[in-house]
Amino acid sequence: MHMSTIISLDIGGTQLRAAVYAQDQREPLTHKRIKTLANEPDTFGRLLRLIEDVMPADGKVDAIGASIPGPVDPKTGIVMFAPNIKEWRDFPFAAKLMKNFGVPVFLDNDANLAGLAEWKFGAARGHHNVLYLTVSTGVGGGVIINDRLLQGSHGLAAELGHTTIQADGPLCGCGQRGHLEAFSSGTGIERFVAEQLEAGRKSILDLSKRNSARDISAAASQGDALSIEAYQVAGRYLGIGVANFLHSFNPSVVVFGGGVSQSGALLFDSFEVSLKAHVIHPRYLEGLVIARAELGDDSGLLGARALAELKLDL
Ligand SMILES: [Zn+2]
């Protein structure tokens, strides 16, 4: 029986990573990383040389999978744009790699693939219906339904951070108002604190400087009431968002990744109260597992690998 070999790529704003995986082996045969150097020309050329570097000596590879930090069309293999890599705009990523290496190329965005990685190798193993949310500077989502990644007709599904929670709410990073990301991301937490300080609210945080979500979390652990409230508000809106997603997808597990989701009770106490208050029937919560992501930095590589294996029907 042929054992397949996959080259997996994790395209990041600061690092390009490539790994070679043999079927049924969790650890890569080879793994290399280089700096993205996104402000210098020819990121794609650097990526090609990185792939050549990890290519097995016999050149036998069944597919390439890639995790992209921005919207992609997985059907056409086009990267619509990557926020950190300016030269990739409507960039025919898959076609160019296919031309160079002569194997099928599968790609998707980093949040979808982090979700797929958790389903195959991490916190959502054994579940068939999975909701993955990354809460960091933004909010990203990935959804697995009946052991398949939900991609949508244009590959644009599961942009869960851009779910409207309050039509006239605060501005989101995407330019629209009241999205989940505008409330519950690190950026949303920072905005809440900045607005309250502006309005004269007392806090141990300094109005004159930019307070990061991490600074706010540290202040909360010292008992700062404004900082605690900022996370509680984020958790409350996160609960509203996840209630919506439970109604849409009825998953058996919700996996949280991203830095803000490391905040523990500070975020999740109010999240749980809000989630319970907003589901339309308690059955949505029966047996529901709420878990932290397990794969950390390797989620991109493992997700790209899982996607290629799914598409090859392995
Ligand atoms: Zn948005």
PDB file of C-alpha atoms and ligand atoms in Angstrom:
ATOM      1  CA  MET A   1       0.000   0.000   0.000  1.00  0.00           C
ATOM      2  CA  HIS A   2       1.243   3.465  -0.900  1.00  0.00           C
ATOM      3  CA  MET A   3       2.018   5.616   2.138  1.00  0.00           C
ATOM      4  CA  SER A   4       1.452   9.225   1.241  1.00  0.00           C
ATOM      5  CA  THR A   5       3.803  12.110   1.889  1.00  0.00           C
ATOM      6  CA  ILE A   6       2.525  15.661   2.380  1.00  0.00           C
ATOM      7  CA  ILE A   7       4.446  18.924   2.381  1.00  0.00           C
ATOM      8  CA  SER A   8       2.781  21.297   4.774  1.00  0.00           C
ATOM      9  CA  LEU A   9       3.290  25.080   4.726  1.00  0.00           C
ATOM     10  CA  ASP A  10       2.506  27.648   7.396  1.00  0.00           C
ATOM     11  CA  ILE A  11       2.717  31.140   5.945  1.00  0.00           C
ATOM     12  CA  GLY A  12       3.015  33.666   8.752  1.00  0.00           C
ATOM     13  CA  GLY A  13       3.645  37.388   8.862  1.00  0.00           C
ATOM     14  CA  THR A  14       7.018  36.813  10.521  1.00  0.00           C
ATOM     15  CA  GLN A  15       7.905  33.201   9.644  1.00  0.00           C
ATOM     16  CA  LEU A  16       7.519  30.799   6.746  1.00  0.00           C
ATOM     17  CA  ARG A  17       7.488  27.188   7.901  1.00  0.00           C
ATOM     18  CA  ALA A  18       7.571  23.988   5.886  1.00  0.00           C
ATOM     19  CA  ALA A  19       7.334  20.399   7.108  1.00  0.00           C
ATOM     20  CA  VAL A  20       7.156  16.987   5.468  1.00  0.00           C
ATOM     21  CA  TYR A  21       4.730  14.491   6.984  1.00  0.00           C
ATOM     22  CA  ALA A  22       4.465  10.769   6.322  1.00  0.00           C
ATOM     23  CA  GLN A  23       0.987   9.299   6.597  1.00  0.00           C
ATOM     24  CA  ASP A  24       0.117   8.069  10.104  1.00  0.00           C
ATOM     25  CA  GLN A  25       3.140   9.716  11.731  1.00  0.00           C
ATOM     26  CA  ARG A  26       2.445  12.609  14.013  1.00  0.00           C
ATOM     27  CA  GLU A  27       5.968  14.102  13.965  1.00  0.00           C
ATOM     28  CA  PRO A  28       7.326  15.583  10.733  1.00  0.00           C
ATOM     29  CA  LEU A  29      10.156  13.864   8.828  1.00  0.00           C
ATOM     30  CA  THR A  30      11.652  17.304   8.176  1.00  0.00           C
ATOM     31  CA  HIS A  31      10.806  20.783   9.409  1.00  0.00           C
ATOM     32  CA  LYS A  32      12.375  24.135   8.480  1.00  0.00           C
ATOM     33  CA  ARG A  33      11.542  27.766   9.106  1.00  0.00           C
ATOM     34  CA  ILE A  34      12.822  31.054   7.701  1.00  0.00           C
ATOM     35  CA  LYS A  35      11.900  34.698   8.178  1.00  0.00           C
ATOM     36  CA  THR A  36       9.043  35.916   5.968  1.00  0.00           C
ATOM     37  CA  LEU A  37      10.736  39.310   5.396  1.00  0.00           C
ATOM     38  CA  ALA A  38       7.345  40.517   4.181  1.00  0.00           C
ATOM     39  CA  ASN A  39       8.614  44.032   3.439  1.00  0.00           C
ATOM     40  CA  GLU A  40      11.243  42.738   1.027  1.00  0.00           C
ATOM     41  CA  PRO A  41      10.278  41.590  -2.467  1.00  0.00           C
ATOM     42  CA  ASP A  42       9.830  37.986  -3.567  1.00  0.00           C
ATOM     43  CA  THR A  43       8.318  36.264  -0.544  1.00  0.00           C
ATOM     44  CA  PHE A  44       7.142  33.610  -2.973  1.00  0.00           C
ATOM     45  CA  GLY A  45      10.704  32.963  -4.185  1.00  0.00           C
ATOM     46  CA  ARG A  46      11.830  32.452  -0.589  1.00  0.00           C
ATOM     47  CA  LEU A  47       8.934  30.038  -0.105  1.00  0.00           C
ATOM     48  CA  LEU A  48       9.921  28.033  -3.214  1.00  0.00           C
ATOM     49  CA  ARG A  49      13.495  27.651  -1.968  1.00  0.00           C
ATOM     50  CA  LEU A  50      12.192  26.607   1.466  1.00  0.00           C
ATOM     51  CA  ILE A  51      10.045  23.892  -0.159  1.00  0.00           C
ATOM     52  CA  GLU A  52      13.020  22.684  -2.218  1.00  0.00           C
ATOM     53  CA  ASP A  53      14.983  22.521   1.040  1.00  0.00           C
ATOM     54  CA  VAL A  54      12.538  20.140   2.721  1.00  0.00           C
ATOM     55  CA  MET A  55      11.682  18.122  -0.422  1.00  0.00           C
ATOM     56  CA  PRO A  56      12.409  14.394   0.131  1.00  0.00           C
ATOM     57  CA  ALA A  57      15.466  13.117  -1.781  1.00  0.00           C
ATOM     58  CA  ASP A  58      13.311  10.912  -4.043  1.00  0.00           C
ATOM     59  CA  GLY A  59      11.059  13.905  -4.807  1.00  0.00           C
ATOM     60  CA  LYS A  60       7.961  11.817  -4.074  1.00  0.00           C
ATOM     61  CA  VAL A  61       5.228  13.975  -2.608  1.00  0.00           C
ATOM     62  CA  ASP A  62       1.460  13.465  -2.929  1.00  0.00           C
ATOM     63  CA  ALA A  63       0.262  16.988  -2.182  1.00  0.00           C
ATOM     64  CA  ILE A  64       1.102  20.344  -0.668  1.00  0.00           C
ATOM     65  CA  GLY A  65      -1.148  21.927   1.970  1.00  0.00           C
ATOM     66  CA  ALA A  66      -0.850  25.559   3.017  1.00  0.00           C
ATOM     67  CA  SER A  67      -2.157  27.726   5.857  1.00  0.00           C
ATOM     68  CA  ILE A  68      -2.547  31.362   4.736  1.00  0.00           C
ATOM     69  CA  PRO A  69      -2.937  34.378   7.048  1.00  0.00           C
ATOM     70  CA  GLY A  70      -5.812  35.969   5.140  1.00  0.00           C
ATOM     71  CA  PRO A  71      -8.813  35.228   2.940  1.00  0.00           C
ATOM     72  CA  VAL A  72      -8.332  32.657   0.213  1.00  0.00           C
ATOM     73  CA  ASP A  73     -10.502  30.894  -2.332  1.00  0.00           C
ATOM     74  CA  PRO A  74      -9.727  27.228  -1.686  1.00  0.00           C
ATOM     75  CA  LYS A  75     -11.416  26.217  -4.962  1.00  0.00           C
ATOM     76  CA  THR A  76      -9.274  28.356  -7.250  1.00  0.00           C
ATOM     77  CA  GLY A  77      -6.271  28.378  -4.921  1.00  0.00           C
ATOM     78  CA  ILE A  78      -6.110  32.170  -5.057  1.00  0.00           C
ATOM     79  CA  VAL A  79      -4.932  34.193  -2.060  1.00  0.00           C
ATOM     80  CA  MET A  80      -7.220  37.244  -2.087  1.00  0.00           C
ATOM     81  CA  PHE A  81      -4.828  39.135   0.131  1.00  0.00           C
ATOM     82  CA  ALA A  82      -2.529  38.508   3.069  1.00  0.00           C
ATOM     83  CA  PRO A  83      -2.425  41.492   5.439  1.00  0.00           C
ATOM     84  CA  ASN A  84       1.304  41.110   6.090  1.00  0.00           C
ATOM     85  CA  ILE A  85       2.442  40.214   2.583  1.00  0.00           C
ATOM     86  CA  LYS A  86       1.532  43.162   0.408  1.00  0.00           C
ATOM     87  CA  GLU A  87       2.604  41.617  -2.916  1.00  0.00           C
ATOM     88  CA  TRP A  88       0.029  38.825  -2.567  1.00  0.00           C
ATOM     89  CA  ARG A  89      -3.172  40.327  -3.904  1.00  0.00           C
ATOM     90  CA  ASP A  90      -5.403  37.991  -5.941  1.00  0.00           C
ATOM     91  CA  PHE A  91      -2.282  35.880  -5.999  1.00  0.00           C
ATOM     92  CA  PRO A  92      -2.576  32.486  -7.811  1.00  0.00           C
ATOM     93  CA  PHE A  93      -0.779  30.664  -5.016  1.00  0.00           C
ATOM     94  CA  ALA A  94      -1.881  27.089  -5.737  1.00  0.00           C
ATOM     95  CA  ALA A  95      -1.416  27.349  -9.520  1.00  0.00           C
ATOM     96  CA  LYS A  96       2.131  28.653  -9.133  1.00  0.00           C
ATOM     97  CA  LEU A  97       3.116  25.915  -6.680  1.00  0.00           C
ATOM     98  CA  MET A  98       1.474  23.266  -8.860  1.00  0.00           C
ATOM     99  CA  LYS A  99       3.484  24.478 -11.830  1.00  0.00           C
ATOM    100  CA  ASN A 100       6.709  24.205  -9.838  1.00  0.00           C
ATOM    101  CA  PHE A 101       6.145  20.889  -8.105  1.00  0.00           C
ATOM    102  CA  GLY A 102       3.514  19.067 -10.195  1.00  0.00           C
ATOM    103  CA  VAL A 103       1.304  17.973  -7.279  1.00  0.00           C
ATOM    104  CA  PRO A 104      -2.124  19.109  -6.047  1.00  0.00           C
ATOM    105  CA  VAL A 105      -2.041  22.102  -3.714  1.00  0.00           C
ATOM    106  CA  PHE A 106      -4.723  22.729  -1.072  1.00  0.00           C
ATOM    107  CA  LEU A 107      -4.979  25.901   0.961  1.00  0.00           C
ATOM    108  CA  ASP A 108      -7.219  27.642   3.442  1.00  0.00           C
ATOM    109  CA  ASN A 109      -6.986  30.450   5.966  1.00  0.00           C
ATOM    110  CA  ASP A 110      -5.169  30.002   9.257  1.00  0.00           C
ATOM    111  CA  ALA A 111      -8.248  30.015  11.527  1.00  0.00           C
ATOM    112  CA  ASN A 112     -10.077  27.343   9.511  1.00  0.00           C
ATOM    113  CA  LEU A 113      -6.966  25.194   9.473  1.00  0.00           C
ATOM    114  CA  ALA A 114      -6.259  25.677  13.186  1.00  0.00           C
ATOM    115  CA  GLY A 115      -9.785  24.327  13.752  1.00  0.00           C
ATOM    116  CA  LEU A 116      -9.156  21.407  11.430  1.00  0.00           C
ATOM    117  CA  ALA A 117      -5.862  20.670  13.205  1.00  0.00           C
ATOM    118  CA  GLU A 118      -7.593  20.593  16.618  1.00  0.00           C
ATOM    119  CA  TRP A 119     -10.212  18.218  15.162  1.00  0.00           C
ATOM    120  CA  LYS A 120      -7.623  15.827  13.747  1.00  0.00           C
ATOM    121  CA  PHE A 121      -4.787  16.064  16.285  1.00  0.00           C
ATOM    122  CA  GLY A 122      -5.797  18.255  19.241  1.00  0.00           C
ATOM    123  CA  ALA A 123      -8.523  19.179  21.702  1.00  0.00           C
ATOM    124  CA  ALA A 124     -11.436  18.194  19.408  1.00  0.00           C
ATOM    125  CA  ARG A 125     -10.203  14.694  18.531  1.00  0.00           C
ATOM    126  CA  GLY A 126     -13.088  12.243  18.294  1.00  0.00           C
ATOM    127  CA  HIS A 127     -15.701  14.967  17.770  1.00  0.00           C
ATOM    128  CA  HIS A 128     -17.581  15.163  14.448  1.00  0.00           C
ATOM    129  CA  ASN A 129     -19.019  18.676  14.813  1.00  0.00           C
ATOM    130  CA  VAL A 130     -16.526  21.257  16.012  1.00  0.00           C
ATOM    131  CA  LEU A 131     -16.552  24.996  16.570  1.00  0.00           C
ATOM    132  CA  TYR A 132     -13.092  26.582  16.802  1.00  0.00           C
ATOM    133  CA  LEU A 133     -12.605  30.211  17.788  1.00  0.00           C
ATOM    134  CA  THR A 134      -9.337  32.071  18.018  1.00  0.00           C
ATOM    135  CA  VAL A 135      -9.537  35.159  20.218  1.00  0.00           C
ATOM    136  CA  SER A 136      -6.453  37.357  19.933  1.00  0.00           C
ATOM    137  CA  THR A 137      -6.048  40.766  18.273  1.00  0.00           C
ATOM    138  CA  GLY A 138      -9.004  39.655  16.131  1.00  0.00           C
ATOM    139  CA  VAL A 139     -11.570  36.863  16.351  1.00  0.00           C
ATOM    140  CA  GLY A 140     -11.358  34.043  13.796  1.00  0.00           C
ATOM    141  CA  GLY A 141     -13.391  30.894  13.366  1.00  0.00           C
ATOM    142  CA  GLY A 142     -13.300  27.416  11.927  1.00  0.00           C
ATOM    143  CA  VAL A 143     -16.184  24.961  11.692  1.00  0.00           C
ATOM    144  CA  ILE A 144     -16.107  21.214  11.113  1.00  0.00           C
ATOM    145  CA  ILE A 145     -19.443  19.601  10.234  1.00  0.00           C
ATOM    146  CA  ASN A 146     -19.711  15.801   9.967  1.00  0.00           C
ATOM    147  CA  ASP A 147     -15.899  15.519   9.852  1.00  0.00           C
ATOM    148  CA  ARG A 148     -15.617  17.970   6.950  1.00  0.00           C
ATOM    149  CA  LEU A 149     -14.246  21.498   7.049  1.00  0.00           C
ATOM    150  CA  LEU A 150     -16.976  24.028   6.271  1.00  0.00           C
ATOM    151  CA  GLN A 151     -15.567  26.133   3.417  1.00  0.00           C
ATOM    152  CA  GLY A 152     -18.644  27.580   1.680  1.00  0.00           C
ATOM    153  CA  SER A 153     -19.375  28.194  -1.998  1.00  0.00           C
ATOM    154  CA  HIS A 154     -16.592  30.774  -2.361  1.00  0.00           C
ATOM    155  CA  GLY A 155     -14.442  29.415   0.451  1.00  0.00           C
ATOM    156  CA  LEU A 156     -15.490  32.327   2.627  1.00  0.00           C
ATOM    157  CA  ALA A 157     -17.445  30.499   5.336  1.00  0.00           C
ATOM    158  CA  ALA A 158     -16.846  30.682   9.094  1.00  0.00           C
ATOM    159  CA  GLU A 159     -15.811  34.342   9.346  1.00  0.00           C
ATOM    160  CA  LEU A 160     -17.332  34.131  12.794  1.00  0.00           C
ATOM    161  CA  GLY A 161     -15.548  37.187  14.190  1.00  0.00           C
ATOM    162  CA  HIS A 162     -17.568  39.314  11.765  1.00  0.00           C
ATOM    163  CA  THR A 163     -20.934  38.191  13.092  1.00  0.00           C
ATOM    164  CA  THR A 164     -23.034  41.254  13.885  1.00  0.00           C
ATOM    165  CA  ILE A 165     -23.818  41.341  17.603  1.00  0.00           C
ATOM    166  CA  GLN A 166     -25.058  44.945  17.805  1.00  0.00           C
ATOM    167  CA  ALA A 167     -25.926  46.750  14.574  1.00  0.00           C
ATOM    168  CA  ASP A 168     -24.817  50.203  15.733  1.00  0.00           C
ATOM    169  CA  GLY A 169     -21.973  48.941  17.915  1.00  0.00           C
ATOM    170  CA  PRO A 170     -18.285  49.882  17.877  1.00  0.00           C
ATOM    171  CA  LEU A 171     -16.214  49.830  14.713  1.00  0.00           C
ATOM    172  CA  CYS A 172     -14.648  46.499  13.747  1.00  0.00           C
ATOM    173  CA  GLY A 173     -11.236  46.004  12.124  1.00  0.00           C
ATOM    174  CA  CYS A 174     -13.113  45.166   8.880  1.00  0.00           C
ATOM    175  CA  GLY A 175     -14.755  48.616   8.725  1.00  0.00           C
ATOM    176  CA  GLN A 176     -18.269  47.548   9.738  1.00  0.00           C
ATOM    177  CA  ARG A 177     -19.915  48.036  13.120  1.00  0.00           C
ATOM    178  CA  GLY A 178     -20.843  45.883  16.076  1.00  0.00           C
ATOM    179  CA  HIS A 179     -19.131  42.662  15.067  1.00  0.00           C
ATOM    180  CA  LEU A 180     -18.118  40.076  17.674  1.00  0.00           C
ATOM    181  CA  GLU A 181     -14.466  40.970  17.000  1.00  0.00           C
ATOM    182  CA  ALA A 182     -15.134  44.615  17.929  1.00  0.00           C
ATOM    183  CA  PHE A 183     -16.296  43.501  21.404  1.00  0.00           C
ATOM    184  CA  SER A 184     -14.368  40.391  22.358  1.00  0.00           C
ATOM    185  CA  SER A 185     -10.937  40.615  20.723  1.00  0.00           C
ATOM    186  CA  GLY A 186      -7.861  42.043  22.422  1.00  0.00           C
ATOM    187  CA  THR A 187      -8.428  45.150  20.308  1.00  0.00           C
ATOM    188  CA  GLY A 188     -12.018  45.382  21.561  1.00  0.00           C
ATOM    189  CA  ILE A 189     -10.901  45.063  25.191  1.00  0.00           C
ATOM    190  CA  GLU A 190      -8.305  47.812  24.631  1.00  0.00           C
ATOM    191  CA  ARG A 191     -10.899  50.074  23.019  1.00  0.00           C
ATOM    192  CA  PHE A 192     -13.337  49.604  25.917  1.00  0.00           C
ATOM    193  CA  VAL A 193     -10.673  50.587  28.451  1.00  0.00           C
ATOM    194  CA  ALA A 194      -9.478  53.575  26.398  1.00  0.00           C
ATOM    195  CA  GLU A 195     -13.066  54.893  26.100  1.00  0.00           C
ATOM    196  CA  GLN A 196     -13.747  54.485  29.810  1.00  0.00           C
ATOM    197  CA  LEU A 197     -10.482  56.222  30.755  1.00  0.00           C
ATOM    198  CA  GLU A 198     -11.316  59.065  28.372  1.00  0.00           C
ATOM    199  CA  ALA A 199     -14.676  59.397  30.098  1.00  0.00           C
ATOM    200  CA  GLY A 200     -12.882  59.903  33.423  1.00  0.00           C
ATOM    201  CA  ARG A 201     -13.192  56.417  34.876  1.00  0.00           C
ATOM    202  CA  LYS A 202     -10.680  55.661  37.658  1.00  0.00           C
ATOM    203  CA  SER A 203      -8.153  52.885  37.099  1.00  0.00           C
ATOM    204  CA  ILE A 204      -4.559  51.978  37.885  1.00  0.00           C
ATOM    205  CA  LEU A 205      -4.040  52.037  34.100  1.00  0.00           C
ATOM    206  CA  ASP A 206      -2.486  55.161  32.611  1.00  0.00           C
ATOM    207  CA  LEU A 207      -4.732  57.135  30.246  1.00  0.00           C
ATOM    208  CA  SER A 208      -1.732  58.666  28.452  1.00  0.00           C
ATOM    209  CA  LYS A 209      -0.373  55.368  27.139  1.00  0.00           C
ATOM    210  CA  ARG A 210      -1.772  52.604  25.002  1.00  0.00           C
ATOM    211  CA  ASN A 211      -2.809  49.776  27.286  1.00  0.00           C
ATOM    212  CA  SER A 212      -2.532  46.353  25.635  1.00  0.00           C
ATOM    213  CA  ALA A 213      -4.922  43.506  26.426  1.00  0.00           C
ATOM    214  CA  ARG A 214      -2.019  41.990  28.360  1.00  0.00           C
ATOM    215  CA  ASP A 215      -1.558  45.184  30.448  1.00  0.00           C
ATOM    216  CA  ILE A 216      -5.288  45.172  31.151  1.00  0.00           C
ATOM    217  CA  SER A 217      -5.201  41.524  32.192  1.00  0.00           C
ATOM    218  CA  ALA A 218      -2.288  42.278  34.549  1.00  0.00           C
ATOM    219  CA  ALA A 219      -4.196  45.222  36.052  1.00  0.00           C
ATOM    220  CA  ALA A 220      -7.256  42.994  36.480  1.00  0.00           C
ATOM    221  CA  SER A 221      -5.198  40.494  38.462  1.00  0.00           C
ATOM    222  CA  GLN A 222      -4.282  43.374  40.800  1.00  0.00           C
ATOM    223  CA  GLY A 223      -7.978  44.002  41.364  1.00  0.00           C
ATOM    224  CA  ASP A 224      -8.463  46.961  39.006  1.00  0.00           C
ATOM    225  CA  ALA A 225     -12.248  47.214  38.616  1.00  0.00           C
ATOM    226  CA  LEU A 226     -12.189  48.759  35.116  1.00  0.00           C
ATOM    227  CA  SER A 227      -9.854  46.064  33.801  1.00  0.00           C
ATOM    228  CA  ILE A 228     -11.963  43.285  35.297  1.00  0.00           C
ATOM    229  CA  GLU A 229     -15.069  44.824  33.740  1.00  0.00           C
ATOM    230  CA  ALA A 230     -13.378  45.073  30.327  1.00  0.00           C
ATOM    231  CA  TYR A 231     -12.819  41.306  30.261  1.00  0.00           C
ATOM    232  CA  GLN A 232     -16.290  40.627  31.657  1.00  0.00           C
ATOM    233  CA  VAL A 233     -17.849  42.661  28.854  1.00  0.00           C
ATOM    234  CA  ALA A 234     -15.716  40.815  26.277  1.00  0.00           C
ATOM    235  CA  GLY A 235     -16.792  37.492  27.811  1.00  0.00           C
ATOM    236  CA  ARG A 236     -20.456  38.480  27.802  1.00  0.00           C
ATOM    237  CA  TYR A 237     -20.396  39.313  24.084  1.00  0.00           C
ATOM    238  CA  LEU A 238     -18.374  36.185  23.378  1.00  0.00           C
ATOM    239  CA  GLY A 239     -21.175  34.225  25.056  1.00  0.00           C
ATOM    240  CA  ILE A 240     -23.738  35.911  22.785  1.00  0.00           C
ATOM    241  CA  GLY A 241     -21.610  35.079  19.735  1.00  0.00           C
ATOM    242  CA  VAL A 242     -21.121  31.459  20.718  1.00  0.00           C
ATOM    243  CA  ALA A 243     -24.854  31.059  21.474  1.00  0.00           C
ATOM    244  CA  ASN A 244     -25.481  32.158  17.872  1.00  0.00           C
ATOM    245  CA  PHE A 245     -22.926  29.628  16.626  1.00  0.00           C
ATOM    246  CA  LEU A 246     -24.438  26.820  18.706  1.00  0.00           C
ATOM    247  CA  HIS A 247     -27.805  27.590  17.105  1.00  0.00           C
ATOM    248  CA  SER A 248     -26.216  27.511  13.638  1.00  0.00           C
ATOM    249  CA  PHE A 249     -23.890  24.520  13.945  1.00  0.00           C
ATOM    250  CA  ASN A 250     -24.861  22.581  17.117  1.00  0.00           C
ATOM    251  CA  PRO A 251     -21.280  21.391  17.765  1.00  0.00           C
ATOM    252  CA  SER A 252     -20.296  18.933  20.521  1.00  0.00           C
ATOM    253  CA  VAL A 253     -17.113  20.880  21.319  1.00  0.00           C
ATOM    254  CA  VAL A 254     -16.014  24.520  21.288  1.00  0.00           C
ATOM    255  CA  VAL A 255     -12.240  24.971  21.171  1.00  0.00           C
ATOM    256  CA  PHE A 256     -10.683  28.325  22.051  1.00  0.00           C
ATOM    257  CA  GLY A 257      -7.280  29.354  20.738  1.00  0.00           C
ATOM    258  CA  GLY A 258      -5.446  32.692  20.709  1.00  0.00           C
ATOM    259  CA  GLY A 259      -3.830  34.789  23.438  1.00  0.00           C
ATOM    260  CA  VAL A 260      -6.956  36.421  24.882  1.00  0.00           C
ATOM    261  CA  SER A 261      -8.526  33.006  25.454  1.00  0.00           C
ATOM    262  CA  GLN A 262      -5.693  32.247  27.922  1.00  0.00           C
ATOM    263  CA  SER A 263      -7.339  34.687  30.355  1.00  0.00           C
ATOM    264  CA  GLY A 264      -9.142  31.966  32.310  1.00  0.00           C
ATOM    265  CA  ALA A 265     -11.923  32.923  34.710  1.00  0.00           C
ATOM    266  CA  LEU A 266     -11.400  36.609  33.966  1.00  0.00           C
ATOM    267  CA  LEU A 267     -13.008  36.069  30.536  1.00  0.00           C
ATOM    268  CA  PHE A 268     -14.806  32.748  30.868  1.00  0.00           C
ATOM    269  CA  ASP A 269     -16.897  33.291  34.016  1.00  0.00           C
ATOM    270  CA  SER A 270     -18.979  35.959  32.294  1.00  0.00           C
ATOM    271  CA  PHE A 271     -18.808  33.989  29.027  1.00  0.00           C
ATOM    272  CA  GLU A 272     -20.479  30.958  30.613  1.00  0.00           C
ATOM    273  CA  VAL A 273     -23.224  32.981  32.288  1.00  0.00           C
ATOM    274  CA  SER A 274     -23.929  34.770  29.019  1.00  0.00           C
ATOM    275  CA  LEU A 275     -23.841  31.582  26.931  1.00  0.00           C
ATOM    276  CA  LYS A 276     -26.424  29.933  29.198  1.00  0.00           C
ATOM    277  CA  ALA A 277     -28.605  33.036  29.109  1.00  0.00           C
ATOM    278  CA  HIS A 278     -28.616  33.279  25.314  1.00  0.00           C
ATOM    279  CA  VAL A 279     -29.172  29.732  24.044  1.00  0.00           C
ATOM    280  CA  ILE A 280     -32.767  29.131  23.079  1.00  0.00           C
ATOM    281  CA  HIS A 281     -32.858  25.639  24.604  1.00  0.00           C
ATOM    282  CA  PRO A 282     -30.648  23.964  27.238  1.00  0.00           C
ATOM    283  CA  ARG A 283     -30.226  20.960  24.919  1.00  0.00           C
ATOM    284  CA  TYR A 284     -27.548  22.932  22.996  1.00  0.00           C
ATOM    285  CA  LEU A 285     -25.384  22.776  26.129  1.00  0.00           C
ATOM    286  CA  GLU A 286     -25.934  19.097  26.949  1.00  0.00           C
ATOM    287  CA  GLY A 287     -22.565  17.343  26.838  1.00  0.00           C
ATOM    288  CA  LEU A 288     -21.006  20.394  25.212  1.00  0.00           C
ATOM    289  CA  VAL A 289     -17.244  20.417  25.796  1.00  0.00           C
ATOM    290  CA  ILE A 290     -15.525  23.804  26.140  1.00  0.00           C
ATOM    291  CA  ALA A 291     -11.795  23.272  25.619  1.00  0.00           C
ATOM    292  CA  ARG A 292      -8.553  25.172  25.126  1.00  0.00           C
ATOM    293  CA  ALA A 293      -6.611  24.613  21.900  1.00  0.00           C
ATOM    294  CA  GLU A 294      -3.753  22.140  22.355  1.00  0.00           C
ATOM    295  CA  LEU A 295      -1.561  22.618  19.307  1.00  0.00           C
ATOM    296  CA  GLY A 296      -0.192  26.137  19.728  1.00  0.00           C
ATOM    297  CA  ASP A 297       2.311  27.177  17.077  1.00  0.00           C
ATOM    298  CA  ASP A 298       2.017  23.912  15.175  1.00  0.00           C
ATOM    299  CA  SER A 299      -1.686  24.335  14.387  1.00  0.00           C
ATOM    300  CA  GLY A 300      -0.974  25.864  10.952  1.00  0.00           C
ATOM    301  CA  LEU A 301       1.315  23.058   9.796  1.00  0.00           C
ATOM    302  CA  LEU A 302      -0.916  20.327  11.204  1.00  0.00           C
ATOM    303  CA  GLY A 303      -4.065  21.943   9.794  1.00  0.00           C
ATOM    304  CA  ALA A 304      -2.571  22.249   6.308  1.00  0.00           C
ATOM    305  CA  ARG A 305      -1.533  18.625   6.554  1.00  0.00           C
ATOM    306  CA  ALA A 306      -5.011  17.555   7.735  1.00  0.00           C
ATOM    307  CA  LEU A 307      -6.607  19.469   4.840  1.00  0.00           C
ATOM    308  CA  ALA A 308      -4.393  17.796   2.244  1.00  0.00           C
ATOM    309  CA  GLU A 309      -5.095  14.383   3.751  1.00  0.00           C
ATOM    310  CA  LEU A 310      -8.850  15.049   3.776  1.00  0.00           C
ATOM    311  CA  LYS A 311      -8.821  16.210   0.157  1.00  0.00           C
ATOM    312  CA  LEU A 312      -6.784  13.171  -0.912  1.00  0.00           C
ATOM    313  CA  ASP A 313      -9.327  11.055   1.018  1.00  0.00           C
ATOM    314  CA  LEU A 314      -6.666   9.393   3.158  1.00  0.00           C
TER     315      LEU A 314
HETATM  316 ZN    ZN B   1     -15.803  42.881  11.322  1.00  0.00          ZN
END
